[in-house]
C-alpha cells in the first residue's frame, strides 16, 4: 500500500481508502461479510475509512466503530458526514442554510456520529451536501470552530454534489475546510479544470469518490442489468442513464490493457493523478478488497493510455435521477 500526504491535515493516508455506503445503503448487505472485508482491508494497509450517518441511519458508522475497537493498536483515520436537516440529496440552489445545516443540527449529528463510532473525536467530519452560496454564513463556520475547539472533530470537509465541482470554491477559501470529496473518474474529469488547482493552492486534501461511476466502470453492467427491489441503484440507473452508461463503458473496452480489468484501469487512472489524496471504492466482498487494494503498488497507467482516456471525459449535468 502506498500512502499520500492529505493536504493541510498532514496525515499520511492510504491512497486507496474504503467507501462504506454499500454496507448500509444498498441491498444484499451482510454485516458479517462487511466485517470480514473491513478487517482484510486493515490487514492490507488501508487506513482511511469513509462513512456517513446517512448510510443506514448510523449503521455504517457502528460497523466502523467496531472495526476501530478490533484494531485499536493501529492508527485508522475516520471520515463521516452530517446529513442535511431536510434529508434531501443533493442540495438545490434555492435551499437555505438554516433549513439544511443550522448550527444546532451540525452539532447534534456530530454527537450522534461520535456515539455510533464510539470515539471522542472524529478525524474528518463532512457536510454531506453543499451550496457555495452558504460560504460566508457565519452560523456553520461558528459551529465548525466550536466542534474543533471542543475536540469533537479534527478537521472539516465538504462532499460536493454530483457533477457540481465548482459549487464549493468560495467555501474552500474561507479557511474552515480542510478536505473536499468529489466525484472523479475516467468519465468525470471536470474537477481537474479548476477544483484541483484551487485545492493545491490552498493545501486542501482531495477524496475521489465514485471511482467506478456507481458500477459502470467495472464493465459489468449491461442494458439488461436489473437491481433488487429497494436498491438505490434502481433510482440512479433509469433507462436513460443505464443505456448511455453502458455505451460509454463499451467504448473503453479496447483500451483495457491485457491482464487488467476495467475496474483496475479505472482505479489506476485516479491514482495516476498525484493531486488525489485517496480514492474510496465501495467494497463489500473480500475479493473486491483484495483487487482494489492491490492497485496501490506505485504503478500508474502509461502516459499514452492516460492521454487516450482523457478523450473519454463525459461531462454531465445534474438531473432528477442523478442525486
PDB file of C-alpha atoms in Angstrom:
ATOM      1  CA  UNK A   1       0.000   0.000   0.000  1.00  0.00           C
ATOM      2  CA  UNK A   2       1.208   3.482  -0.905  1.00  0.00           C
ATOM      3  CA  UNK A   3       0.448   6.476   1.313  1.00  0.00           C
ATOM      4  CA  UNK A   4      -0.054  10.134   0.481  1.00  0.00           C
ATOM      5  CA  UNK A   5       0.001  13.358   2.453  1.00  0.00           C
ATOM      6  CA  UNK A   6      -3.583  14.554   2.869  1.00  0.00           C
ATOM      7  CA  UNK A   7      -3.414  18.293   2.440  1.00  0.00           C
ATOM      8  CA  UNK A   8      -3.055  20.556   5.455  1.00  0.00           C
ATOM      9  CA  UNK A   9      -4.025  17.745   7.828  1.00  0.00           C
ATOM     10  CA  UNK A  10      -0.512  16.358   7.402  1.00  0.00           C
ATOM     11  CA  UNK A  11      -1.877  12.805   7.654  1.00  0.00           C
ATOM     12  CA  UNK A  12      -0.338  10.034   5.570  1.00  0.00           C
ATOM     13  CA  UNK A  13      -3.352   8.098   4.375  1.00  0.00           C
ATOM     14  CA  UNK A  14      -3.685   5.059   2.146  1.00  0.00           C
ATOM     15  CA  UNK A  15      -4.184   6.120  -1.447  1.00  0.00           C
ATOM     16  CA  UNK A  16      -6.943   3.515  -1.680  1.00  0.00           C
ATOM     17  CA  UNK A  17      -9.416   4.096   1.121  1.00  0.00           C
ATOM     18  CA  UNK A  18     -12.656   2.336   1.963  1.00  0.00           C
ATOM     19  CA  UNK A  19     -16.076   3.644   0.957  1.00  0.00           C
ATOM     20  CA  UNK A  20     -18.712   2.274   3.344  1.00  0.00           C
ATOM     21  CA  UNK A  21     -22.016   3.245   1.729  1.00  0.00           C
ATOM     22  CA  UNK A  22     -22.642  -0.220   0.297  1.00  0.00           C
ATOM     23  CA  UNK A  23     -22.619  -1.708   3.789  1.00  0.00           C
ATOM     24  CA  UNK A  24     -25.831   0.002   4.792  1.00  0.00           C
ATOM     25  CA  UNK A  25     -27.418   1.827   1.896  1.00  0.00           C
ATOM     26  CA  UNK A  26     -27.694  -0.931  -0.702  1.00  0.00           C
ATOM     27  CA  UNK A  27     -29.450  -4.283  -0.763  1.00  0.00           C
ATOM     28  CA  UNK A  28     -27.607  -7.557  -0.138  1.00  0.00           C
ATOM     29  CA  UNK A  29     -25.562  -6.023   2.675  1.00  0.00           C
ATOM     30  CA  UNK A  30     -24.417  -8.543   5.264  1.00  0.00           C
ATOM     31  CA  UNK A  31     -22.747  -7.397   8.479  1.00  0.00           C
ATOM     32  CA  UNK A  32     -20.545 -10.462   8.927  1.00  0.00           C
ATOM     33  CA  UNK A  33     -19.326 -10.219   5.348  1.00  0.00           C
ATOM     34  CA  UNK A  34     -18.755  -6.483   5.813  1.00  0.00           C
ATOM     35  CA  UNK A  35     -16.721  -7.001   8.984  1.00  0.00           C
ATOM     36  CA  UNK A  36     -14.517  -9.617   7.318  1.00  0.00           C
ATOM     37  CA  UNK A  37     -13.911  -7.278   4.396  1.00  0.00           C
ATOM     38  CA  UNK A  38     -13.092  -4.346   6.676  1.00  0.00           C
ATOM     39  CA  UNK A  39     -10.606  -6.452   8.657  1.00  0.00           C
ATOM     40  CA  UNK A  40      -8.976  -7.616   5.437  1.00  0.00           C
ATOM     41  CA  UNK A  41      -8.592  -4.010   4.308  1.00  0.00           C
ATOM     42  CA  UNK A  42      -6.776  -3.084   7.522  1.00  0.00           C
ATOM     43  CA  UNK A  43      -4.525  -6.134   7.177  1.00  0.00           C
ATOM     44  CA  UNK A  44      -3.612  -4.966   3.684  1.00  0.00           C
ATOM     45  CA  UNK A  45      -2.678  -1.445   4.737  1.00  0.00           C
ATOM     46  CA  UNK A  46      -5.876   0.564   4.278  1.00  0.00           C
ATOM     47  CA  UNK A  47      -6.104   3.248   6.976  1.00  0.00           C
ATOM     48  CA  UNK A  48      -8.778   5.648   5.662  1.00  0.00           C
ATOM     49  CA  UNK A  49     -12.459   4.783   6.076  1.00  0.00           C
ATOM     50  CA  UNK A  50     -15.279   6.968   4.806  1.00  0.00           C
ATOM     51  CA  UNK A  51     -18.806   6.593   6.146  1.00  0.00           C
ATOM     52  CA  UNK A  52     -21.822   8.807   6.928  1.00  0.00           C
ATOM     53  CA  UNK A  53     -24.749   8.941   9.319  1.00  0.00           C
ATOM     54  CA  UNK A  54     -26.939   8.696   6.231  1.00  0.00           C
ATOM     55  CA  UNK A  55     -25.617   5.220   5.424  1.00  0.00           C
ATOM     56  CA  UNK A  56     -28.259   3.194   7.212  1.00  0.00           C
ATOM     57  CA  UNK A  57     -29.038   5.938   9.754  1.00  0.00           C
ATOM     58  CA  UNK A  58     -25.801   5.333  11.613  1.00  0.00           C
ATOM     59  CA  UNK A  59     -25.442   1.598  10.948  1.00  0.00           C
ATOM     60  CA  UNK A  60     -22.367   2.000   8.763  1.00  0.00           C
ATOM     61  CA  UNK A  61     -20.822   4.209  11.456  1.00  0.00           C
ATOM     62  CA  UNK A  62     -21.471   1.491  14.035  1.00  0.00           C
ATOM     63  CA  UNK A  63     -19.686  -1.057  11.829  1.00  0.00           C
ATOM     64  CA  UNK A  64     -16.720   1.291  11.587  1.00  0.00           C
ATOM     65  CA  UNK A  65     -16.744   1.768  15.350  1.00  0.00           C
ATOM     66  CA  UNK A  66     -16.455  -1.977  15.855  1.00  0.00           C
ATOM     67  CA  UNK A  67     -13.562  -2.081  13.399  1.00  0.00           C
ATOM     68  CA  UNK A  68     -11.756   0.623  15.360  1.00  0.00           C
ATOM     69  CA  UNK A  69     -12.094  -1.394  18.547  1.00  0.00           C
ATOM     70  CA  UNK A  70     -10.876  -4.593  16.864  1.00  0.00           C
ATOM     71  CA  UNK A  71      -7.785  -2.757  15.620  1.00  0.00           C
ATOM     72  CA  UNK A  72      -7.226  -0.321  18.462  1.00  0.00           C
ATOM     73  CA  UNK A  73      -3.441  -0.712  18.138  1.00  0.00           C
ATOM     74  CA  UNK A  74      -3.444   0.781  14.644  1.00  0.00           C
ATOM     75  CA  UNK A  75      -3.963   4.381  13.516  1.00  0.00           C
ATOM     76  CA  UNK A  76      -7.059   4.407  11.366  1.00  0.00           C
ATOM     77  CA  UNK A  77      -8.489   7.659  10.031  1.00  0.00           C
ATOM     78  CA  UNK A  78     -12.242   8.193  10.325  1.00  0.00           C
ATOM     79  CA  UNK A  79     -14.280  10.304   7.910  1.00  0.00           C
ATOM     80  CA  UNK A  80     -18.030  10.648   8.273  1.00  0.00           C
ATOM     81  CA  UNK A  81     -20.735  13.083   7.172  1.00  0.00           C
ATOM     82  CA  UNK A  82     -23.576  15.153   8.589  1.00  0.00           C
ATOM     83  CA  UNK A  83     -26.886  14.563   6.790  1.00  0.00           C
ATOM     84  CA  UNK A  84     -28.832  17.597   5.584  1.00  0.00           C
ATOM     85  CA  UNK A  85     -31.571  18.540   8.046  1.00  0.00           C
ATOM     86  CA  UNK A  86     -34.188  18.282   5.282  1.00  0.00           C
ATOM     87  CA  UNK A  87     -32.798  14.828   4.338  1.00  0.00           C
ATOM     88  CA  UNK A  88     -32.706  15.766   0.670  1.00  0.00           C
ATOM     89  CA  UNK A  89     -29.823  14.625  -1.541  1.00  0.00           C
ATOM     90  CA  UNK A  90     -28.440  16.511  -3.371  1.00  0.00           C
ATOM     91  CA  UNK A  91     -28.950  20.060  -2.213  1.00  0.00           C
ATOM     92  CA  UNK A  92     -30.659  22.553  -4.524  1.00  0.00           C
ATOM     93  CA  UNK A  93     -29.649  26.168  -5.161  1.00  0.00           C
ATOM     94  CA  UNK A  94     -32.842  27.513  -3.597  1.00  0.00           C
ATOM     95  CA  UNK A  95     -32.241  25.745  -0.268  1.00  0.00           C
ATOM     96  CA  UNK A  96     -31.389  27.980   2.678  1.00  0.00           C
ATOM     97  CA  UNK A  97     -28.597  27.148   5.092  1.00  0.00           C
ATOM     98  CA  UNK A  98     -30.945  27.281   8.087  1.00  0.00           C
ATOM     99  CA  UNK A  99     -33.058  24.521   6.520  1.00  0.00           C
ATOM    100  CA  UNK A 100     -30.090  22.265   5.755  1.00  0.00           C
ATOM    101  CA  UNK A 101     -27.237  22.905   8.188  1.00  0.00           C
ATOM    102  CA  UNK A 102     -28.234  25.130  11.125  1.00  0.00           C
ATOM    103  CA  UNK A 103     -25.609  25.128  13.873  1.00  0.00           C
ATOM    104  CA  UNK A 104     -27.744  23.040  16.219  1.00  0.00           C
ATOM    105  CA  UNK A 105     -28.093  20.332  13.563  1.00  0.00           C
ATOM    106  CA  UNK A 106     -24.350  20.299  12.815  1.00  0.00           C
ATOM    107  CA  UNK A 107     -23.577  19.774  16.488  1.00  0.00           C
ATOM    108  CA  UNK A 108     -26.425  17.301  17.125  1.00  0.00           C
ATOM    109  CA  UNK A 109     -25.412  14.948  14.312  1.00  0.00           C
ATOM    110  CA  UNK A 110     -21.733  15.168  15.140  1.00  0.00           C
ATOM    111  CA  UNK A 111     -22.672  13.988  18.638  1.00  0.00           C
ATOM    112  CA  UNK A 112     -24.706  11.136  17.131  1.00  0.00           C
ATOM    113  CA  UNK A 113     -21.779  10.098  14.958  1.00  0.00           C
ATOM    114  CA  UNK A 114     -19.394  10.198  17.903  1.00  0.00           C
ATOM    115  CA  UNK A 115     -21.718   7.844  19.781  1.00  0.00           C
ATOM    116  CA  UNK A 116     -22.149   5.475  16.816  1.00  0.00           C
ATOM    117  CA  UNK A 117     -18.396   5.360  16.230  1.00  0.00           C
ATOM    118  CA  UNK A 118     -17.564   5.060  19.913  1.00  0.00           C
ATOM    119  CA  UNK A 119     -14.848   7.706  19.726  1.00  0.00           C
ATOM    120  CA  UNK A 120     -14.125  11.025  21.395  1.00  0.00           C
ATOM    121  CA  UNK A 121     -13.062  12.830  18.228  1.00  0.00           C
ATOM    122  CA  UNK A 122     -13.752  12.472  14.508  1.00  0.00           C
ATOM    123  CA  UNK A 123     -10.745  12.933  12.246  1.00  0.00           C
ATOM    124  CA  UNK A 124     -12.731  14.334   9.322  1.00  0.00           C
ATOM    125  CA  UNK A 125     -16.339  15.451   9.634  1.00  0.00           C
ATOM    126  CA  UNK A 126     -18.005  16.457   6.358  1.00  0.00           C
ATOM    127  CA  UNK A 127     -21.119  18.182   5.079  1.00  0.00           C
ATOM    128  CA  UNK A 128     -22.959  15.540   3.034  1.00  0.00           C
ATOM    129  CA  UNK A 129     -24.375  18.115   0.579  1.00  0.00           C
ATOM    130  CA  UNK A 130     -23.430  21.713  -0.099  1.00  0.00           C
ATOM    131  CA  UNK A 131     -24.244  25.041  -1.755  1.00  0.00           C
ATOM    132  CA  UNK A 132     -21.421  27.502  -2.244  1.00  0.00           C
ATOM    133  CA  UNK A 133     -23.865  30.364  -1.681  1.00  0.00           C
ATOM    134  CA  UNK A 134     -23.611  29.444   2.019  1.00  0.00           C
ATOM    135  CA  UNK A 135     -19.865  30.136   2.085  1.00  0.00           C
ATOM    136  CA  UNK A 136     -19.925  33.365   4.076  1.00  0.00           C
ATOM    137  CA  UNK A 137     -22.672  32.387   6.534  1.00  0.00           C
ATOM    138  CA  UNK A 138     -21.150  32.626   9.993  1.00  0.00           C
ATOM    139  CA  UNK A 139     -23.544  30.069  11.510  1.00  0.00           C
ATOM    140  CA  UNK A 140     -21.884  26.993  10.020  1.00  0.00           C
ATOM    141  CA  UNK A 141     -18.430  28.498  10.488  1.00  0.00           C
ATOM    142  CA  UNK A 142     -19.002  29.080  14.211  1.00  0.00           C
ATOM    143  CA  UNK A 143     -20.381  25.550  14.641  1.00  0.00           C
ATOM    144  CA  UNK A 144     -17.312  24.059  12.948  1.00  0.00           C
ATOM    145  CA  UNK A 145     -14.929  26.101  15.074  1.00  0.00           C
ATOM    146  CA  UNK A 146     -16.798  25.117  18.242  1.00  0.00           C
ATOM    147  CA  UNK A 147     -16.561  21.423  17.364  1.00  0.00           C
ATOM    148  CA  UNK A 148     -12.834  21.819  16.767  1.00  0.00           C
ATOM    149  CA  UNK A 149     -12.318  23.790  19.979  1.00  0.00           C
ATOM    150  CA  UNK A 150     -14.222  21.145  21.944  1.00  0.00           C
ATOM    151  CA  UNK A 151     -12.047  18.421  20.422  1.00  0.00           C
ATOM    152  CA  UNK A 152     -15.017  16.659  18.819  1.00  0.00           C
ATOM    153  CA  UNK A 153     -13.623  16.948  15.302  1.00  0.00           C
ATOM    154  CA  UNK A 154     -10.111  17.480  13.988  1.00  0.00           C
ATOM    155  CA  UNK A 155     -10.952  18.756  10.515  1.00  0.00           C
ATOM    156  CA  UNK A 156     -13.999  19.690   8.421  1.00  0.00           C
ATOM    157  CA  UNK A 157     -14.674  18.738   4.832  1.00  0.00           C
ATOM    158  CA  UNK A 158     -17.328  19.067   2.151  1.00  0.00           C
ATOM    159  CA  UNK A 159     -18.763  16.319  -0.049  1.00  0.00           C
ATOM    160  CA  UNK A 160     -19.589  18.094  -3.299  1.00  0.00           C
ATOM    161  CA  UNK A 161     -22.876  17.434  -5.074  1.00  0.00           C
ATOM    162  CA  UNK A 162     -22.701  15.138  -8.101  1.00  0.00           C
ATOM    163  CA  UNK A 163     -21.402  16.878 -11.244  1.00  0.00           C
ATOM    164  CA  UNK A 164     -21.013  20.242  -9.490  1.00  0.00           C
ATOM    165  CA  UNK A 165     -17.261  20.506  -8.764  1.00  0.00           C
ATOM    166  CA  UNK A 166     -17.437  24.288  -8.923  1.00  0.00           C
ATOM    167  CA  UNK A 167     -20.098  24.503  -6.189  1.00  0.00           C
ATOM    168  CA  UNK A 168     -17.545  24.811  -3.383  1.00  0.00           C
ATOM    169  CA  UNK A 169     -14.853  27.312  -4.444  1.00  0.00           C
ATOM    170  CA  UNK A 170     -15.772  30.202  -2.135  1.00  0.00           C
ATOM    171  CA  UNK A 171     -16.320  27.857   0.809  1.00  0.00           C
ATOM    172  CA  UNK A 172     -12.809  26.439   0.429  1.00  0.00           C
ATOM    173  CA  UNK A 173     -11.379  29.953   0.526  1.00  0.00           C
ATOM    174  CA  UNK A 174     -12.896  30.612   3.981  1.00  0.00           C
ATOM    175  CA  UNK A 175     -10.130  28.616   5.641  1.00  0.00           C
ATOM    176  CA  UNK A 176     -12.600  26.460   7.590  1.00  0.00           C
ATOM    177  CA  UNK A 177     -12.414  23.485   5.199  1.00  0.00           C
ATOM    178  CA  UNK A 178      -9.501  21.030   5.114  1.00  0.00           C
ATOM    179  CA  UNK A 179     -10.777  18.465   2.596  1.00  0.00           C
ATOM    180  CA  UNK A 180     -13.104  18.104  -0.337  1.00  0.00           C
ATOM    181  CA  UNK A 181     -14.765  14.907  -1.525  1.00  0.00           C
ATOM    182  CA  UNK A 182     -15.710  14.946  -5.188  1.00  0.00           C
ATOM    183  CA  UNK A 183     -16.713  12.531  -7.931  1.00  0.00           C
ATOM    184  CA  UNK A 184     -13.640  11.922 -10.076  1.00  0.00           C
ATOM    185  CA  UNK A 185     -13.096   9.060 -12.501  1.00  0.00           C
ATOM    186  CA  UNK A 186     -12.416   8.337 -16.183  1.00  0.00           C
ATOM    187  CA  UNK A 187     -15.746   9.901 -17.143  1.00  0.00           C
ATOM    188  CA  UNK A 188     -15.904  12.678 -14.549  1.00  0.00           C
ATOM    189  CA  UNK A 189     -12.723  14.647 -15.204  1.00  0.00           C
ATOM    190  CA  UNK A 190     -14.186  18.133 -14.722  1.00  0.00           C
ATOM    191  CA  UNK A 191     -12.630  18.593 -11.226  1.00  0.00           C
ATOM    192  CA  UNK A 192      -9.234  18.821 -12.952  1.00  0.00           C
ATOM    193  CA  UNK A 193     -10.221  22.136 -14.575  1.00  0.00           C
ATOM    194  CA  UNK A 194     -10.499  24.436 -11.552  1.00  0.00           C
ATOM    195  CA  UNK A 195     -11.166  22.491  -8.347  1.00  0.00           C
ATOM    196  CA  UNK A 196      -7.902  20.570  -8.160  1.00  0.00           C
ATOM    197  CA  UNK A 197      -5.706  23.631  -8.859  1.00  0.00           C
ATOM    198  CA  UNK A 198      -7.549  25.543  -6.117  1.00  0.00           C
ATOM    199  CA  UNK A 199      -7.102  22.641  -3.676  1.00  0.00           C
ATOM    200  CA  UNK A 200      -3.394  22.552  -4.460  1.00  0.00           C
ATOM    201  CA  UNK A 201      -3.098  26.296  -3.854  1.00  0.00           C
ATOM    202  CA  UNK A 202      -4.977  26.080  -0.535  1.00  0.00           C
ATOM    203  CA  UNK A 203      -3.393  22.747   0.535  1.00  0.00           C
ATOM    204  CA  UNK A 204      -6.773  21.008   0.755  1.00  0.00           C
ATOM    205  CA  UNK A 205      -6.945  17.201   0.738  1.00  0.00           C
ATOM    206  CA  UNK A 206      -8.883  15.543  -2.093  1.00  0.00           C
ATOM    207  CA  UNK A 207     -11.009  12.416  -1.741  1.00  0.00           C
ATOM    208  CA  UNK A 208     -12.002  10.961  -5.112  1.00  0.00           C
ATOM    209  CA  UNK A 209     -15.390   9.325  -4.694  1.00  0.00           C
ATOM    210  CA  UNK A 210     -17.448   7.140  -7.083  1.00  0.00           C
ATOM    211  CA  UNK A 211     -14.339   5.781  -8.858  1.00  0.00           C
ATOM    212  CA  UNK A 212     -16.414   3.243 -10.781  1.00  0.00           C
ATOM    213  CA  UNK A 213     -19.268   5.617 -11.721  1.00  0.00           C
ATOM    214  CA  UNK A 214     -21.638   3.644  -9.469  1.00  0.00           C
ATOM    215  CA  UNK A 215     -20.596   0.428 -11.234  1.00  0.00           C
ATOM    216  CA  UNK A 216     -20.401   1.472 -14.876  1.00  0.00           C
ATOM    217  CA  UNK A 217     -16.597   1.449 -14.874  1.00  0.00           C
ATOM    218  CA  UNK A 218     -16.398  -2.115 -13.607  1.00  0.00           C
ATOM    219  CA  UNK A 219     -17.517  -3.133 -17.084  1.00  0.00           C
ATOM    220  CA  UNK A 220     -20.089  -5.492 -15.601  1.00  0.00           C
ATOM    221  CA  UNK A 221     -23.291  -3.612 -16.417  1.00  0.00           C
ATOM    222  CA  UNK A 222     -25.394  -4.349 -19.454  1.00  0.00           C
ATOM    223  CA  UNK A 223     -28.527  -2.690 -20.812  1.00  0.00           C
ATOM    224  CA  UNK A 224     -30.495  -5.554 -19.250  1.00  0.00           C
ATOM    225  CA  UNK A 225     -28.975  -5.168 -15.777  1.00  0.00           C
ATOM    226  CA  UNK A 226     -31.624  -5.118 -13.035  1.00  0.00           C
ATOM    227  CA  UNK A 227     -31.103  -4.426  -9.349  1.00  0.00           C
ATOM    228  CA  UNK A 228     -33.039  -5.906  -6.418  1.00  0.00           C
ATOM    229  CA  UNK A 229     -36.138  -4.105  -5.239  1.00  0.00           C
ATOM    230  CA  UNK A 230     -35.249  -1.336  -2.814  1.00  0.00           C
ATOM    231  CA  UNK A 231     -31.711  -0.980  -4.143  1.00  0.00           C
ATOM    232  CA  UNK A 232     -30.672   2.670  -4.545  1.00  0.00           C
ATOM    233  CA  UNK A 233     -29.208   1.928  -7.978  1.00  0.00           C
ATOM    234  CA  UNK A 234     -32.708   1.445  -9.380  1.00  0.00           C
ATOM    235  CA  UNK A 235     -33.316   5.159  -8.947  1.00  0.00           C
ATOM    236  CA  UNK A 236     -29.973   6.118 -10.489  1.00  0.00           C
ATOM    237  CA  UNK A 237     -29.732   3.718 -13.403  1.00  0.00           C
ATOM    238  CA  UNK A 238     -33.001   4.696 -15.018  1.00  0.00           C
ATOM    239  CA  UNK A 239     -33.117   3.511 -18.658  1.00  0.00           C
ATOM    240  CA  UNK A 240     -31.868   6.859 -19.935  1.00  0.00           C
ATOM    241  CA  UNK A 241     -28.761   6.622 -17.770  1.00  0.00           C
ATOM    242  CA  UNK A 242     -28.171   2.873 -17.909  1.00  0.00           C
ATOM    243  CA  UNK A 243     -28.183   2.705 -21.697  1.00  0.00           C
ATOM    244  CA  UNK A 244     -25.887   5.687 -22.107  1.00  0.00           C
ATOM    245  CA  UNK A 245     -23.550   4.492 -19.333  1.00  0.00           C
ATOM    246  CA  UNK A 246     -23.155   1.052 -20.883  1.00  0.00           C
ATOM    247  CA  UNK A 247     -22.441   2.629 -24.274  1.00  0.00           C
ATOM    248  CA  UNK A 248     -19.674   4.772 -22.784  1.00  0.00           C
ATOM    249  CA  UNK A 249     -18.167   1.800 -20.940  1.00  0.00           C
ATOM    250  CA  UNK A 250     -18.160  -0.321 -24.087  1.00  0.00           C
ATOM    251  CA  UNK A 251     -16.039   2.297 -25.843  1.00  0.00           C
ATOM    252  CA  UNK A 252     -13.391   1.796 -23.152  1.00  0.00           C
ATOM    253  CA  UNK A 253     -13.043  -1.961 -23.604  1.00  0.00           C
ATOM    254  CA  UNK A 254     -10.453  -1.810 -26.415  1.00  0.00           C
ATOM    255  CA  UNK A 255      -8.236   0.326 -24.155  1.00  0.00           C
ATOM    256  CA  UNK A 256      -8.089  -2.062 -21.184  1.00  0.00           C
ATOM    257  CA  UNK A 257      -4.520  -3.445 -21.054  1.00  0.00           C
ATOM    258  CA  UNK A 258      -4.028  -7.189 -21.298  1.00  0.00           C
ATOM    259  CA  UNK A 259      -4.279  -8.845 -17.905  1.00  0.00           C
ATOM    260  CA  UNK A 260      -6.120  -5.896 -16.393  1.00  0.00           C
ATOM    261  CA  UNK A 261      -9.818  -5.442 -15.663  1.00  0.00           C
ATOM    262  CA  UNK A 262     -11.719  -2.282 -16.487  1.00  0.00           C
ATOM    263  CA  UNK A 263     -12.162  -1.683 -12.751  1.00  0.00           C
ATOM    264  CA  UNK A 264      -8.402  -1.850 -12.206  1.00  0.00           C
ATOM    265  CA  UNK A 265      -7.832   0.555 -15.091  1.00  0.00           C
ATOM    266  CA  UNK A 266     -10.399   2.918 -13.548  1.00  0.00           C
ATOM    267  CA  UNK A 267      -8.618   2.951 -10.180  1.00  0.00           C
ATOM    268  CA  UNK A 268      -5.172   3.299 -11.738  1.00  0.00           C
ATOM    269  CA  UNK A 269      -6.428   6.278 -13.752  1.00  0.00           C
ATOM    270  CA  UNK A 270      -7.296   8.050 -10.496  1.00  0.00           C
ATOM    271  CA  UNK A 271      -4.097   7.016  -8.723  1.00  0.00           C
ATOM    272  CA  UNK A 272      -2.047   8.315 -11.655  1.00  0.00           C
ATOM    273  CA  UNK A 273      -3.064  11.825 -10.572  1.00  0.00           C
ATOM    274  CA  UNK A 274      -0.691  12.931  -7.765  1.00  0.00           C
ATOM    275  CA  UNK A 275      -3.188  15.571  -6.589  1.00  0.00           C
ATOM    276  CA  UNK A 276      -5.527  12.886  -5.265  1.00  0.00           C
ATOM    277  CA  UNK A 277      -5.135  12.085  -1.565  1.00  0.00           C
ATOM    278  CA  UNK A 278      -7.204   8.911  -1.635  1.00  0.00           C
ATOM    279  CA  UNK A 279      -9.974   7.239  -3.593  1.00  0.00           C
ATOM    280  CA  UNK A 280     -12.755   5.359  -1.840  1.00  0.00           C
ATOM    281  CA  UNK A 281     -14.244   2.462  -3.807  1.00  0.00           C
ATOM    282  CA  UNK A 282     -17.187   0.786  -2.145  1.00  0.00           C
ATOM    283  CA  UNK A 283     -16.254  -2.739  -1.088  1.00  0.00           C
ATOM    284  CA  UNK A 284     -18.381  -5.454   0.491  1.00  0.00           C
ATOM    285  CA  UNK A 285     -16.686  -8.694  -0.538  1.00  0.00           C
ATOM    286  CA  UNK A 286     -13.180  -9.933   0.224  1.00  0.00           C
ATOM    287  CA  UNK A 287     -12.272 -10.396  -3.425  1.00  0.00           C
ATOM    288  CA  UNK A 288     -13.177  -6.769  -4.126  1.00  0.00           C
ATOM    289  CA  UNK A 289     -10.986  -5.608  -1.238  1.00  0.00           C
ATOM    290  CA  UNK A 290      -8.012  -7.609  -2.488  1.00  0.00           C
ATOM    291  CA  UNK A 291      -8.447  -6.461  -6.086  1.00  0.00           C
ATOM    292  CA  UNK A 292      -8.923  -2.787  -5.274  1.00  0.00           C
ATOM    293  CA  UNK A 293      -6.137  -2.505  -2.714  1.00  0.00           C
ATOM    294  CA  UNK A 294      -3.694  -4.317  -4.995  1.00  0.00           C
ATOM    295  CA  UNK A 295      -3.811  -1.362  -7.398  1.00  0.00           C
ATOM    296  CA  UNK A 296      -1.811   0.644  -4.843  1.00  0.00           C
ATOM    297  CA  UNK A 297       1.622  -0.522  -5.911  1.00  0.00           C
ATOM    298  CA  UNK A 298       3.148   2.702  -7.156  1.00  0.00           C
ATOM    299  CA  UNK A 299       2.479   1.837 -10.792  1.00  0.00           C
ATOM    300  CA  UNK A 300       0.190   4.244 -12.601  1.00  0.00           C
ATOM    301  CA  UNK A 301      -1.028   3.871 -16.151  1.00  0.00           C
ATOM    302  CA  UNK A 302       1.288   4.538 -19.114  1.00  0.00           C
ATOM    303  CA  UNK A 303       1.249   8.174 -20.271  1.00  0.00           C
ATOM    304  CA  UNK A 304      -0.026   7.140 -23.684  1.00  0.00           C
ATOM    305  CA  UNK A 305      -3.037   5.331 -22.193  1.00  0.00           C
ATOM    306  CA  UNK A 306      -3.771   8.206 -19.817  1.00  0.00           C
ATOM    307  CA  UNK A 307      -3.869  10.543 -22.779  1.00  0.00           C
ATOM    308  CA  UNK A 308      -6.307   8.260 -24.593  1.00  0.00           C
ATOM    309  CA  UNK A 309      -8.531   8.078 -21.505  1.00  0.00           C
ATOM    310  CA  UNK A 310      -8.659  11.875 -21.397  1.00  0.00           C
ATOM    311  CA  UNK A 311     -10.702  11.609 -24.568  1.00  0.00           C
ATOM    312  CA  UNK A 312     -13.406   9.662 -22.722  1.00  0.00           C
ATOM    313  CA  UNK A 313     -14.348  12.584 -20.481  1.00  0.00           C
ATOM    314  CA  UNK A 314     -18.125  12.708 -20.193  1.00  0.00           C
ATOM    315  CA  UNK A 315     -19.473  15.999 -18.866  1.00  0.00           C
ATOM    316  CA  UNK A 316     -22.961  15.664 -17.417  1.00  0.00           C
ATOM    317  CA  UNK A 317     -25.391  17.999 -15.726  1.00  0.00           C
ATOM    318  CA  UNK A 318     -27.443  17.203 -12.604  1.00  0.00           C
ATOM    319  CA  UNK A 319     -30.897  15.788 -13.293  1.00  0.00           C
ATOM    320  CA  UNK A 320     -33.779  14.436 -11.233  1.00  0.00           C
ATOM    321  CA  UNK A 321     -32.197  10.976 -11.178  1.00  0.00           C
ATOM    322  CA  UNK A 322     -28.560  11.973 -10.674  1.00  0.00           C
ATOM    323  CA  UNK A 323     -28.965  12.510  -6.893  1.00  0.00           C
TER     324      UNK A 323
END
